[in-house]
PDB file of C-alpha atoms in Angstrom:
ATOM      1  CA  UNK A  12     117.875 128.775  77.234  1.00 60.00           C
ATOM      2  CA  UNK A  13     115.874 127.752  74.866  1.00 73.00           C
ATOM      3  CA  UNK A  14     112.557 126.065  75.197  1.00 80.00           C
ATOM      4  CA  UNK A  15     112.080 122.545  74.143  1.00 91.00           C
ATOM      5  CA  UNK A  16     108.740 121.623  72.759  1.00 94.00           C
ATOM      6  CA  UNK A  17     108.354 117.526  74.347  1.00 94.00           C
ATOM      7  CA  UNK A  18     109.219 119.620  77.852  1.00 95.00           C
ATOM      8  CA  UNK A  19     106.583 121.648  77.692  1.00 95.00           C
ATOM      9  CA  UNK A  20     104.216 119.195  76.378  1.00 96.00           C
ATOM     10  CA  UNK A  21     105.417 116.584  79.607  1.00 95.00           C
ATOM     11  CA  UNK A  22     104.876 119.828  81.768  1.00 95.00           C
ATOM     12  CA  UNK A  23     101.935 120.744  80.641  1.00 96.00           C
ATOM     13  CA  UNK A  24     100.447 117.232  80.816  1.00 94.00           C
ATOM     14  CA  UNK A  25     101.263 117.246  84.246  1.00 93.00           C
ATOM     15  CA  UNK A  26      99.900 120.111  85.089  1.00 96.00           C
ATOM     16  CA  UNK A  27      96.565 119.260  83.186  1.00 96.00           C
ATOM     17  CA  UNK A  28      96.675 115.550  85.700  1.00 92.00           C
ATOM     18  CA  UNK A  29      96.954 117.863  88.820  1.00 95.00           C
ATOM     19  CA  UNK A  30      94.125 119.910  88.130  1.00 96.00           C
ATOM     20  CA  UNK A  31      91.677 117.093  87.254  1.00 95.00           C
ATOM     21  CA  UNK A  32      92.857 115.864  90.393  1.00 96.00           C
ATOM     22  CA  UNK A  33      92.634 119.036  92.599  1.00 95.00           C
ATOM     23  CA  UNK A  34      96.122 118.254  93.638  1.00 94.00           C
ATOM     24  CA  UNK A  35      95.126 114.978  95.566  1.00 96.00           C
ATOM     25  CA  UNK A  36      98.254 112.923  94.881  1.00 95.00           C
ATOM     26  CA  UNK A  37      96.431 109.345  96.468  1.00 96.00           C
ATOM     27  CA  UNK A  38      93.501 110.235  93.815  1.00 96.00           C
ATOM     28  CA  UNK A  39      96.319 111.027  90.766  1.00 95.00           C
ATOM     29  CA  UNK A  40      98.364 107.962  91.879  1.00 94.00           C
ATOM     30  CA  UNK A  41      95.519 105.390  91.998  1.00 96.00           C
ATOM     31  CA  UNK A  42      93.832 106.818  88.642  1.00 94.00           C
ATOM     32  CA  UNK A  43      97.411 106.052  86.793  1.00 92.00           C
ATOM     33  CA  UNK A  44      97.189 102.224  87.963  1.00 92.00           C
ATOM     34  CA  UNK A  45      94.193 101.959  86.780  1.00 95.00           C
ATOM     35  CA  UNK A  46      95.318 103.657  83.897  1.00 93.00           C
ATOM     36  CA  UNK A  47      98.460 101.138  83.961  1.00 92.00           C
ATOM     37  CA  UNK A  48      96.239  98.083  84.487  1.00 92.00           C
ATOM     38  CA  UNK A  49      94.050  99.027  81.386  1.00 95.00           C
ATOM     39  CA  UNK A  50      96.305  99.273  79.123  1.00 93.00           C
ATOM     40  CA  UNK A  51      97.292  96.245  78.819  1.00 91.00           C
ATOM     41  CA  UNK A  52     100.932  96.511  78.431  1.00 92.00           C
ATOM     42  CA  UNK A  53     103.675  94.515  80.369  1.00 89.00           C
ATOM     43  CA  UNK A  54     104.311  96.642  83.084  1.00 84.00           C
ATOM     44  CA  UNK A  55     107.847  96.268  84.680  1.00 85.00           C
ATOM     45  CA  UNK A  56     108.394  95.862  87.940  1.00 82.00           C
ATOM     46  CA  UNK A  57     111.552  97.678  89.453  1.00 85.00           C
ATOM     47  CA  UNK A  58     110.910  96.804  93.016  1.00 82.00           C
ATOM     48  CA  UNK A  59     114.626  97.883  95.226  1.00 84.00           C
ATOM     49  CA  UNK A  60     116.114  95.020  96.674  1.00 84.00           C
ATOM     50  CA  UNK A  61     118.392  95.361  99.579  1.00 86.00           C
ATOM     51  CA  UNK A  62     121.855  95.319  99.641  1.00 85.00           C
ATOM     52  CA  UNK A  63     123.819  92.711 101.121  1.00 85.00           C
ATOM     53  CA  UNK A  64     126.876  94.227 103.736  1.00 85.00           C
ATOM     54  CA  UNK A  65     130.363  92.961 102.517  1.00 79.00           C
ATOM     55  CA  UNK A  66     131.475  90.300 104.947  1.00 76.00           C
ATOM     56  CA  UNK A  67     134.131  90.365 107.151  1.00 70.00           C
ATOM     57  CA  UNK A  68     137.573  90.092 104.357  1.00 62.00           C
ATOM     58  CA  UNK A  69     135.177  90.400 101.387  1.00 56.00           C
ATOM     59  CA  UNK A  70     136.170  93.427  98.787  1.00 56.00           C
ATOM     60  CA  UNK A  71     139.284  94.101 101.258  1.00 53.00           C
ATOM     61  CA  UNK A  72     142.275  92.595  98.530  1.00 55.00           C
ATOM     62  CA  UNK A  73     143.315  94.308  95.501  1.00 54.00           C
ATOM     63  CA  UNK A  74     142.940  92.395  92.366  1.00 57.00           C
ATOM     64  CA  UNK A  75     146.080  92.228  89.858  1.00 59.00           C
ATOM     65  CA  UNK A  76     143.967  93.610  86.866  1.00 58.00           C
ATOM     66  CA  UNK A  77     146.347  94.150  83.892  1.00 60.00           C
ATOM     67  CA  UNK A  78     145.400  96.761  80.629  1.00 66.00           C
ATOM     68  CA  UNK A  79     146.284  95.958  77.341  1.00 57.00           C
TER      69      UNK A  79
END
């Protein structure tokens, strides 16, 4: 396999994070916020939302779904 340079450089960022960290994930998690808030950029916010259960009959009949 061979090795792919942006890999290694995502790896080794990571790795670099950890250790200025000592491996504290609170202490890594709330230094990229701040990180995130700093910059300035939109940030996007992909919050789940829960699903809503099918009611009772919903979903159940097959649709006539012609190909062309």
């Amino acid at each position: 396999m061979n090795n792919d340079s942006l890999i290694d450089e995502v790896r080794n960022n990571g790795l670099v994070l950890v250790a200025r960290y000592d491996n504290d994930v609170e202490a890594i998690c709330k230094a990229l916020k701040e990180r995130e808030s700093a910059s300035g950029r939109m940030v996007v916010d992909r919050a789940p939302q829960r699903l809503r259960p099918k009611s009772h009959g919903e979903g159940t009949q097959a649709q006539n779904v012609s190909i062309t």
